[in-house]
Short mmCIF file of C-alpha atoms in Angstrom, two decimals:
data_model
loop_
_atom_site.label_atom_id
_atom_site.label_comp_id
_atom_site.label_asym_id
_atom_site.label_seq_id
_atom_site.Cartn_x
_atom_site.Cartn_y
_atom_site.Cartn_z
CA MET A 1 17.49 2.77 22.89
CA PRO A 2 19.44 6.05 23.31
CA GLU A 3 19.89 7.07 26.91
CA GLN A 4 17.87 10.27 26.47
CA ASP A 5 14.81 8.20 25.48
CA LEU A 6 14.78 6.23 28.74
CA TYR A 7 14.08 8.96 31.26
CA THR A 8 11.13 10.61 29.56
CA LEU A 9 7.35 10.31 29.58
CA THR A 10 7.37 9.65 25.82
CA PRO A 11 10.00 6.90 25.29
CA SER A 12 10.33 5.17 21.93
CA SER A 13 9.49 1.81 23.57
CA ILE A 14 7.75 0.59 26.73
CA VAL A 15 10.06 1.08 29.74
CA VAL A 16 9.65 -0.99 32.91
CA TYR A 17 11.30 0.47 36.02
CA SER A 18 11.86 -2.40 38.44
CA THR A 19 14.18 -4.29 40.78
CA VAL A 20 15.27 -7.93 40.72
CA TRP A 21 13.52 -8.77 44.01
CA CYS A 22 10.10 -7.23 43.30
CA PRO A 23 7.43 -9.95 42.64
CA ASP A 24 5.04 -7.53 40.89
CA CYS A 25 7.89 -6.49 38.60
CA LYS A 26 8.53 -10.12 37.68
CA ARG A 27 4.82 -10.65 37.04
CA ALA A 28 4.55 -7.59 34.76
CA LYS A 29 7.67 -8.54 32.81
CA GLN A 30 6.42 -12.12 32.51
CA PHE A 31 3.12 -10.78 31.14
CA PHE A 32 4.93 -8.75 28.48
CA GLY A 33 7.07 -11.78 27.66
CA GLU A 34 4.06 -14.09 27.33
CA GLN A 35 2.33 -11.62 25.02
CA ARG A 36 5.61 -11.04 23.12
CA VAL A 37 5.54 -7.31 23.74
CA PRO A 38 9.03 -5.73 23.57
CA TYR A 39 10.09 -3.52 26.47
CA ILE A 40 13.18 -2.00 28.07
CA ASN A 41 13.92 -2.93 31.68
CA VAL A 42 15.60 -0.43 34.01
CA ASP A 43 16.80 -1.79 37.37
CA ILE A 44 16.50 1.30 39.56
CA GLU A 45 18.91 -0.13 42.13
CA GLN A 46 21.61 -0.24 39.46
CA ASP A 47 20.58 2.96 37.65
CA PRO A 48 20.58 6.20 39.72
CA LYS A 49 18.91 8.15 36.90
CA GLY A 50 16.18 5.53 36.77
CA MET A 51 15.70 5.78 40.54
CA ALA A 52 15.43 9.58 40.33
CA PHE A 53 12.96 9.33 37.45
CA VAL A 54 10.70 6.93 39.37
CA GLU A 55 10.78 9.20 42.44
CA LYS A 56 9.88 12.19 40.26
CA ILE A 57 6.89 10.41 38.74
CA ASN A 58 5.67 9.10 42.11
CA ASP A 59 6.03 12.31 44.16
CA GLY A 60 9.22 11.18 45.87
CA LYS A 61 8.16 7.56 46.40
CA ARG A 62 10.00 4.54 44.99
CA ILE A 63 6.98 2.61 43.71
CA ILE A 64 7.65 -0.31 41.35
CA PRO A 65 6.92 -1.44 38.82
CA THR A 66 6.46 1.94 37.22
CA ILE A 67 5.77 1.38 33.52
CA VAL A 68 5.98 4.19 30.97
CA PHE A 69 4.41 3.83 27.51
CA PRO A 70 5.37 5.68 24.31
CA ASP A 71 2.05 7.57 24.32
CA GLY A 72 2.96 9.17 27.65
CA GLU A 73 0.71 7.06 29.88
CA VAL A 74 2.22 5.72 33.10
CA LEU A 75 0.91 2.66 34.95
CA ILE A 76 1.93 2.19 38.59
CA GLU A 77 1.85 -1.38 39.93
CA PRO A 78 -0.65 -2.42 37.23
CA SER A 79 -2.53 -5.73 37.32
CA ASN A 80 -2.39 -8.08 34.33
CA ALA A 81 -5.94 -6.99 33.47
CA GLU A 82 -4.85 -3.35 33.36
CA LEU A 83 -1.87 -4.24 31.16
CA ALA A 84 -4.13 -6.22 28.81
CA GLU A 85 -6.52 -3.28 28.54
CA LYS A 86 -3.64 -0.90 27.83
CA LEU A 87 -2.33 -3.19 25.07
CA GLY A 88 -5.80 -3.41 23.53
CA LEU A 89 -6.14 -7.16 24.05
CA GLN A 90 -9.67 -8.59 23.97
CA THR A 91 -10.24 -10.52 27.20
CA LYS A 92 -14.05 -10.89 27.10
CA ALA A 93 -16.06 -12.56 24.36
CA GLY A 94 -18.89 -10.92 22.45
CA ARG A 95 -21.47 -13.48 23.52
CA THR A 96 -21.90 -16.46 25.84
CA PHE A 97 -22.61 -19.36 23.43
CA TYR A 98 -20.53 -20.77 20.55
CA ASP A 99 -20.58 -23.91 18.46
CA VAL A 100 -16.98 -24.65 19.43
CA ILE A 101 -14.58 -23.19 21.97
CA VAL A 102 -10.88 -23.78 21.29
CA VAL A 103 -8.57 -23.50 24.29
CA GLY A 104 -5.11 -22.61 23.00
CA GLY A 105 -3.95 -20.36 20.16
CA GLY A 106 -0.99 -22.29 18.73
CA PRO A 107 -0.78 -23.97 15.29
CA ALA A 108 -3.20 -26.74 16.30
CA GLY A 109 -5.79 -24.45 17.87
CA LEU A 110 -5.76 -21.71 15.24
CA THR A 111 -5.74 -24.16 12.33
CA ALA A 112 -8.72 -26.01 13.76
CA ALA A 113 -10.48 -22.71 14.42
CA PHE A 114 -10.29 -21.33 10.89
CA TYR A 115 -11.11 -24.73 9.37
CA MET A 116 -14.32 -24.79 11.39
CA ALA A 117 -15.14 -21.10 10.96
CA ARG A 118 -14.86 -21.25 7.18
CA GLU A 119 -17.54 -23.96 7.28
CA GLY A 120 -19.92 -21.66 9.12
CA LEU A 121 -19.37 -22.69 12.74
CA ASP A 122 -19.18 -20.01 15.44
CA VAL A 123 -15.72 -20.43 17.00
CA LEU A 124 -14.11 -18.80 20.02
CA VAL A 125 -10.38 -19.19 20.72
CA ILE A 126 -9.07 -18.48 24.23
CA GLU A 127 -5.32 -18.03 24.69
CA LYS A 128 -3.55 -16.96 27.87
CA ALA A 129 -0.22 -16.05 26.27
CA GLY A 130 0.98 -14.94 22.84
CA LEU A 131 -0.77 -16.37 19.80
CA GLY A 132 1.25 -19.00 17.96
CA GLY A 133 2.25 -20.98 21.03
CA GLN A 134 5.82 -22.29 21.23
CA VAL A 135 6.24 -21.59 17.52
CA GLY A 136 5.84 -17.88 18.14
CA ILE A 137 9.07 -17.73 20.14
CA THR A 138 11.09 -19.83 17.69
CA GLN A 139 13.83 -17.86 15.97
CA VAL A 140 13.42 -19.45 12.54
CA LEU A 141 10.99 -22.15 11.40
CA GLU A 142 12.90 -24.03 8.71
CA ASN A 143 10.99 -27.30 8.45
CA PHE A 144 7.41 -26.14 7.87
CA PRO A 145 6.19 -27.10 4.38
CA GLY A 146 5.89 -24.22 1.94
CA PHE A 147 8.52 -21.93 3.48
CA ASP A 148 11.57 -22.96 1.49
CA GLU A 149 13.77 -20.22 2.98
CA GLY A 150 12.30 -20.48 6.47
CA ILE A 151 10.11 -18.03 8.35
CA SER A 152 10.46 -16.41 11.75
CA GLY A 153 8.24 -17.84 14.44
CA ALA A 154 6.78 -14.40 15.16
CA GLU A 155 5.79 -13.84 11.52
CA PHE A 156 4.33 -17.34 11.26
CA ALA A 157 2.23 -16.67 14.37
CA ARG A 158 1.01 -13.34 12.93
CA ARG A 159 -0.06 -15.06 9.70
CA LEU A 160 -1.97 -17.74 11.61
CA GLU A 161 -3.79 -15.06 13.60
CA ARG A 162 -4.70 -13.04 10.49
CA GLN A 163 -5.94 -16.18 8.75
CA ALA A 164 -8.17 -17.11 11.68
CA ARG A 165 -9.61 -13.61 12.02
CA ARG A 166 -10.22 -13.46 8.27
CA PHE A 167 -12.66 -16.38 8.58
CA GLY A 168 -14.45 -14.81 11.54
CA VAL A 169 -12.82 -16.56 14.50
CA GLU A 170 -13.22 -14.58 17.72
CA ILE A 171 -10.02 -14.56 19.79
CA LEU A 172 -9.53 -13.77 23.48
CA GLN A 173 -5.98 -13.05 24.65
CA ALA A 174 -4.36 -12.79 28.08
CA GLN A 175 -7.20 -14.93 29.39
CA THR A 176 -6.79 -18.15 31.37
CA VAL A 177 -9.24 -21.05 31.24
CA THR A 178 -9.83 -22.42 34.74
CA GLY A 179 -12.42 -25.12 34.09
CA VAL A 180 -14.20 -27.27 31.52
CA GLU A 181 -17.42 -28.94 32.67
CA ARG A 182 -20.33 -30.75 31.09
CA GLU A 183 -23.78 -29.36 31.86
CA GLY A 184 -26.43 -31.53 30.20
CA GLN A 185 -25.97 -31.46 26.43
CA TYR A 186 -23.58 -28.50 26.57
CA LEU A 187 -20.04 -27.85 27.76
CA THR A 188 -19.13 -24.88 29.95
CA VAL A 189 -15.74 -23.19 29.82
CA THR A 190 -14.86 -20.86 32.71
CA THR A 191 -12.15 -18.20 32.48
CA GLY A 192 -9.94 -16.59 35.08
CA ASP A 193 -12.26 -13.60 35.45
CA GLU A 194 -15.04 -16.06 36.41
CA THR A 195 -16.91 -15.64 33.12
CA SER A 196 -18.56 -18.77 31.73
CA TYR A 197 -19.07 -19.58 28.06
CA CYS A 198 -21.12 -22.46 26.66
CA ALA A 199 -20.39 -24.57 23.59
CA ARG A 200 -21.50 -27.70 21.81
CA ALA A 201 -17.90 -28.95 21.63
CA VAL A 202 -14.51 -27.97 23.06
CA LEU A 203 -11.04 -28.47 21.60
CA LEU A 204 -8.07 -28.48 23.97
CA ALA A 205 -4.97 -27.35 22.10
CA THR A 206 -3.16 -26.15 25.20
CA GLY A 207 0.26 -27.43 24.19
CA ALA A 208 3.06 -28.04 26.65
CA HIS A 209 5.53 -25.99 28.66
CA TYR A 210 9.23 -26.28 29.27
CA ARG A 211 10.15 -28.68 32.04
CA ARG A 212 12.05 -27.42 35.07
CA LEU A 213 15.13 -29.00 36.62
CA ASN A 214 13.59 -28.93 40.13
CA VAL A 215 16.95 -28.46 41.83
CA PRO A 216 17.69 -26.22 44.83
CA GLY A 217 17.74 -22.52 44.02
CA GLU A 218 15.91 -22.80 40.70
CA ALA A 219 12.48 -21.55 41.79
CA GLU A 220 13.94 -18.51 43.57
CA LEU A 221 15.85 -17.33 40.50
CA ILE A 222 13.30 -17.98 37.74
CA GLY A 223 12.64 -14.71 35.96
CA THR A 224 15.77 -13.14 37.42
CA ASN A 225 18.69 -15.14 35.99
CA ILE A 226 16.99 -18.42 35.06
CA HIS A 227 14.82 -18.40 31.94
CA PHE A 228 12.89 -20.65 29.56
CA CYS A 229 12.60 -18.31 26.55
CA ALA A 230 15.67 -17.00 24.74
CA THR A 231 13.57 -14.75 22.48
CA CYS A 232 11.92 -13.14 25.52
CA ASP A 233 14.97 -12.68 27.74
CA GLY A 234 18.10 -13.02 25.61
CA ALA A 235 18.52 -9.26 25.17
CA PHE A 236 19.23 -8.90 28.90
CA TYR A 237 22.57 -10.67 28.38
CA LYS A 238 24.27 -8.48 25.81
CA GLY A 239 28.02 -9.03 26.10
CA LYS A 240 27.57 -11.51 28.95
CA LYS A 241 28.15 -15.22 29.51
CA VAL A 242 25.18 -17.61 29.55
CA LEU A 243 24.61 -21.33 30.07
CA VAL A 244 22.05 -23.35 28.13
CA ILE A 245 20.88 -26.56 29.82
CA GLY A 246 19.75 -29.25 27.39
CA GLY A 247 21.39 -30.91 24.39
CA GLY A 248 18.32 -31.39 22.21
CA ASN A 249 17.16 -29.36 19.24
CA SER A 250 15.62 -26.68 21.46
CA GLY A 251 18.81 -26.19 23.45
CA PHE A 252 20.95 -25.87 20.33
CA GLU A 253 18.47 -23.62 18.49
CA GLU A 254 18.01 -21.29 21.44
CA GLY A 255 21.75 -21.32 22.14
CA LEU A 256 22.46 -20.18 18.60
CA PHE A 257 19.89 -17.42 18.99
CA LEU A 258 21.52 -16.25 22.23
CA THR A 259 24.81 -15.59 20.40
CA LYS A 260 23.08 -12.50 18.98
CA PHE A 261 23.50 -11.00 22.45
CA ALA A 262 25.84 -12.99 24.69
CA SER A 263 29.61 -13.03 24.25
CA GLN A 264 29.79 -16.70 25.30
CA VAL A 265 27.13 -19.42 25.16
CA ASP A 266 27.86 -22.84 26.64
CA ILE A 267 25.52 -25.84 26.34
CA VAL A 268 25.54 -28.53 29.02
CA GLU A 269 23.99 -31.98 28.53
CA ARG A 270 23.70 -34.54 31.33
CA SER A 271 24.10 -37.50 28.93
CA PRO A 272 27.31 -38.58 27.15
CA GLN A 273 25.74 -37.62 23.79
CA VAL A 274 23.59 -34.75 22.59
CA ARG A 275 20.22 -35.31 20.92
CA ALA A 276 20.24 -32.30 18.59
CA SER A 277 20.15 -32.81 14.83
CA ARG A 278 23.42 -33.08 12.95
CA ILE A 279 22.77 -29.78 11.16
CA LEU A 280 22.43 -27.94 14.47
CA GLN A 281 25.50 -29.66 15.90
CA GLU A 282 27.52 -28.54 12.89
CA LYS A 283 26.30 -24.94 13.24
CA VAL A 284 27.34 -24.85 16.90
CA ALA A 285 30.70 -26.53 16.20
CA ARG A 286 31.60 -23.77 13.72
CA ARG A 287 31.29 -21.05 16.35
CA ASP A 288 34.16 -19.94 18.58
CA ASP A 289 31.75 -18.41 21.11
CA MET A 290 29.93 -21.69 21.84
CA HIS A 291 31.03 -24.83 23.68
CA VAL A 292 29.19 -28.07 24.41
CA ILE A 293 29.86 -29.87 27.70
CA LEU A 294 28.68 -33.48 27.96
CA ASN A 295 27.95 -35.84 30.85
CA HIS A 296 27.51 -33.07 33.41
CA ALA A 297 24.36 -32.62 35.52
CA VAL A 298 23.28 -29.35 37.15
CA LYS A 299 22.66 -29.98 40.86
CA GLU A 300 22.04 -26.55 42.38
CA PHE A 301 21.84 -22.80 41.74
CA ARG A 302 23.25 -20.48 44.35
CA GLY A 303 22.33 -16.88 44.89
CA LYS A 304 19.57 -14.94 46.63
CA ASP A 305 18.68 -11.91 44.51
CA LYS A 306 20.87 -12.91 41.57
CA LEU A 307 22.73 -15.97 40.30
CA GLU A 308 26.10 -16.39 41.97
CA ALA A 309 27.09 -19.94 41.01
CA VAL A 310 25.93 -23.11 39.28
CA LEU A 311 26.92 -26.38 40.96
CA VAL A 312 27.44 -29.17 38.43
CA GLU A 313 28.34 -32.84 38.85
CA ASP A 314 30.77 -34.50 36.47
CA ARG A 315 28.87 -37.75 36.05
CA ALA A 316 32.00 -39.65 34.99
CA THR A 317 34.01 -38.82 38.11
CA GLY A 318 31.42 -37.63 40.63
CA GLU A 319 33.33 -34.36 41.06
CA ILE A 320 31.22 -31.30 41.96
CA LYS A 321 32.24 -28.21 40.02
CA GLU A 322 31.29 -24.57 40.50
CA TRP A 323 30.54 -22.63 37.33
CA HIS A 324 29.88 -18.92 36.99
CA TYR A 325 27.45 -17.49 34.45
CA ASP A 326 25.41 -14.32 34.18
CA GLY A 327 22.28 -16.20 33.12
CA VAL A 328 20.88 -19.68 32.53
CA PHE A 329 18.35 -20.89 29.95
CA VAL A 330 16.69 -24.28 30.53
CA PHE A 331 15.49 -26.49 27.63
CA ILE A 332 15.09 -30.08 28.89
CA GLY A 333 11.80 -31.18 27.42
CA LEU A 334 8.08 -30.55 27.71
CA THR A 335 5.32 -31.11 30.25
CA PRO A 336 1.73 -31.17 28.89
CA ASN A 337 -0.72 -28.44 29.85
CA SER A 338 -3.44 -30.98 30.66
CA ASP A 339 -4.58 -29.91 34.14
CA LEU A 340 -8.05 -29.01 32.84
CA LEU A 341 -8.82 -32.69 32.26
CA LYS A 342 -7.17 -34.25 35.31
CA GLY A 343 -9.74 -36.50 36.94
CA LYS A 344 -12.19 -35.94 34.06
CA ALA A 345 -10.58 -37.73 31.11
CA GLU A 346 -7.94 -40.39 30.58
CA LEU A 347 -4.30 -39.24 30.55
CA ASP A 348 -1.16 -41.27 29.90
CA PRO A 349 1.50 -41.71 32.65
CA ALA A 350 3.28 -38.52 31.52
CA GLY A 351 0.05 -36.50 31.68
CA PHE A 352 -0.64 -36.26 27.94
CA ILE A 353 -4.30 -36.54 26.94
CA LYS A 354 -5.43 -39.84 25.40
CA THR A 355 -7.81 -39.62 22.45
CA LYS A 356 -9.76 -41.78 20.01
CA GLY A 357 -10.66 -40.08 16.77
CA MET A 358 -9.22 -36.92 18.36
CA MET A 359 -11.91 -37.02 21.09
CA THR A 360 -10.98 -37.50 24.72
CA THR A 361 -12.83 -39.82 27.07
CA MET A 362 -14.88 -36.78 28.11
CA PRO A 363 -17.64 -36.67 25.46
CA GLY A 364 -17.56 -33.57 23.29
CA VAL A 365 -14.05 -32.58 24.38
CA PHE A 366 -11.33 -33.06 21.78
CA ALA A 367 -7.54 -32.65 21.97
CA ALA A 368 -4.90 -31.80 19.36
CA GLY A 369 -1.27 -30.79 19.20
CA ASP A 370 1.47 -31.14 21.81
CA VAL A 371 -0.93 -31.84 24.69
CA ARG A 372 -2.24 -34.99 23.00
CA ALA A 373 -0.68 -38.39 23.71
CA GLY A 374 1.10 -39.67 20.62
CA SER A 375 1.65 -36.27 19.01
CA THR A 376 5.04 -35.64 17.44
CA LYS A 377 5.63 -32.19 19.01
CA GLN A 378 6.27 -30.57 15.61
CA ALA A 379 4.59 -27.43 14.28
CA ALA A 380 3.65 -29.02 10.95
CA SER A 381 2.03 -32.03 12.60
CA ALA A 382 0.27 -29.77 15.13
CA ALA A 383 -1.33 -27.85 12.27
CA GLY A 384 -2.30 -31.17 10.68
CA GLU A 385 -3.84 -32.35 13.93
CA GLY A 386 -5.79 -29.10 14.11
CA ALA A 387 -7.25 -29.75 10.67
CA SER A 388 -8.07 -33.35 11.62
CA ALA A 389 -9.71 -32.26 14.86
CA ALA A 390 -11.83 -29.73 12.96
CA ILE A 391 -13.15 -32.48 10.69
CA MET A 392 -13.84 -34.81 13.64
CA ILE A 393 -15.63 -32.04 15.55
CA ARG A 394 -17.78 -31.21 12.52
CA GLU A 395 -18.79 -34.88 12.21
CA TYR A 396 -19.51 -35.01 15.95
CA LEU A 397 -21.75 -31.94 15.78
CA GLU A 398 -23.59 -33.24 12.73
CA GLY A 399 -24.56 -36.28 14.75
CA LYS A 400 -25.95 -34.26 17.65
#
């Protein structure tokens, strides 16, 4: 964005005026990231013009976050609900009862939803983040049947959404589900705004989230210099040096994406071998701006308001090394989003939901996609599980 567009009440993109230490700033930027809304971040402590602009808007006060939209509207310290309203996201449903409520708007949830809706069932989908799930933040989807030249994750997510809406699926966004309970013959789903919706059946397609390292310093720097989404945060590291943690497909794919911005991208894997596919390994090996470091484990992040050092153990020698990077992206596996059923249905030791015929041990509650035990964690199979779940739910409802 040209400099003259930043300090104006009608910028060409959303501009977030913030600091690295402000928790409300982190929350607002996380909200935009989850909903995949592009924005420009201005750190007012590093940008005197940005500081002056914020003071001008706020009558001499340095109030953050101050968020300026292209239509000229300014939101000061907005809540997530206010941001959702500004973006035009539907957060309340049109009625209180549906045949089926689907929790999760990824490939499994949306596929199940339009399969059921096209057969005449009233379906509500509730999604807290961007539609499309993990697929939506994938740079290129190359292994989904039917897309011989690949398709961007964002475009794939948009097509899924359009397809679901075409068949009459109602979709809530930026809305969290806090509870699923059985009340007599019906199931009740409660959302973060304390609204309750009833249904004859519920499908949990809540997916999984990226696992954390759980080492000292990580929690304090998440959202500042430690990230879990290259598509969301990669642009902050233009011309800088970044470290990707994780030698699987995700680490290599996201590392390749980060080369669009960063001048150097290194991948560290704690094992002696990487787990990424041969094709991805070959792509990385051909690049001069990428290096892969094996058998090294990250032990600590140092820095208060920003990352100052990464402490890494050479697992062959035991030597502790100090590395310096501008940012870190962590891709070390997935943890299931199964909290809604803890203590209510059977989970496996890793927390994934066990099913029989796609139904959990909680009658009327089904599970599909990455959150389900035994799933393959692939977009194509998630869509297939969504279709299977739709058929199983239809048969379940016919028997009621």
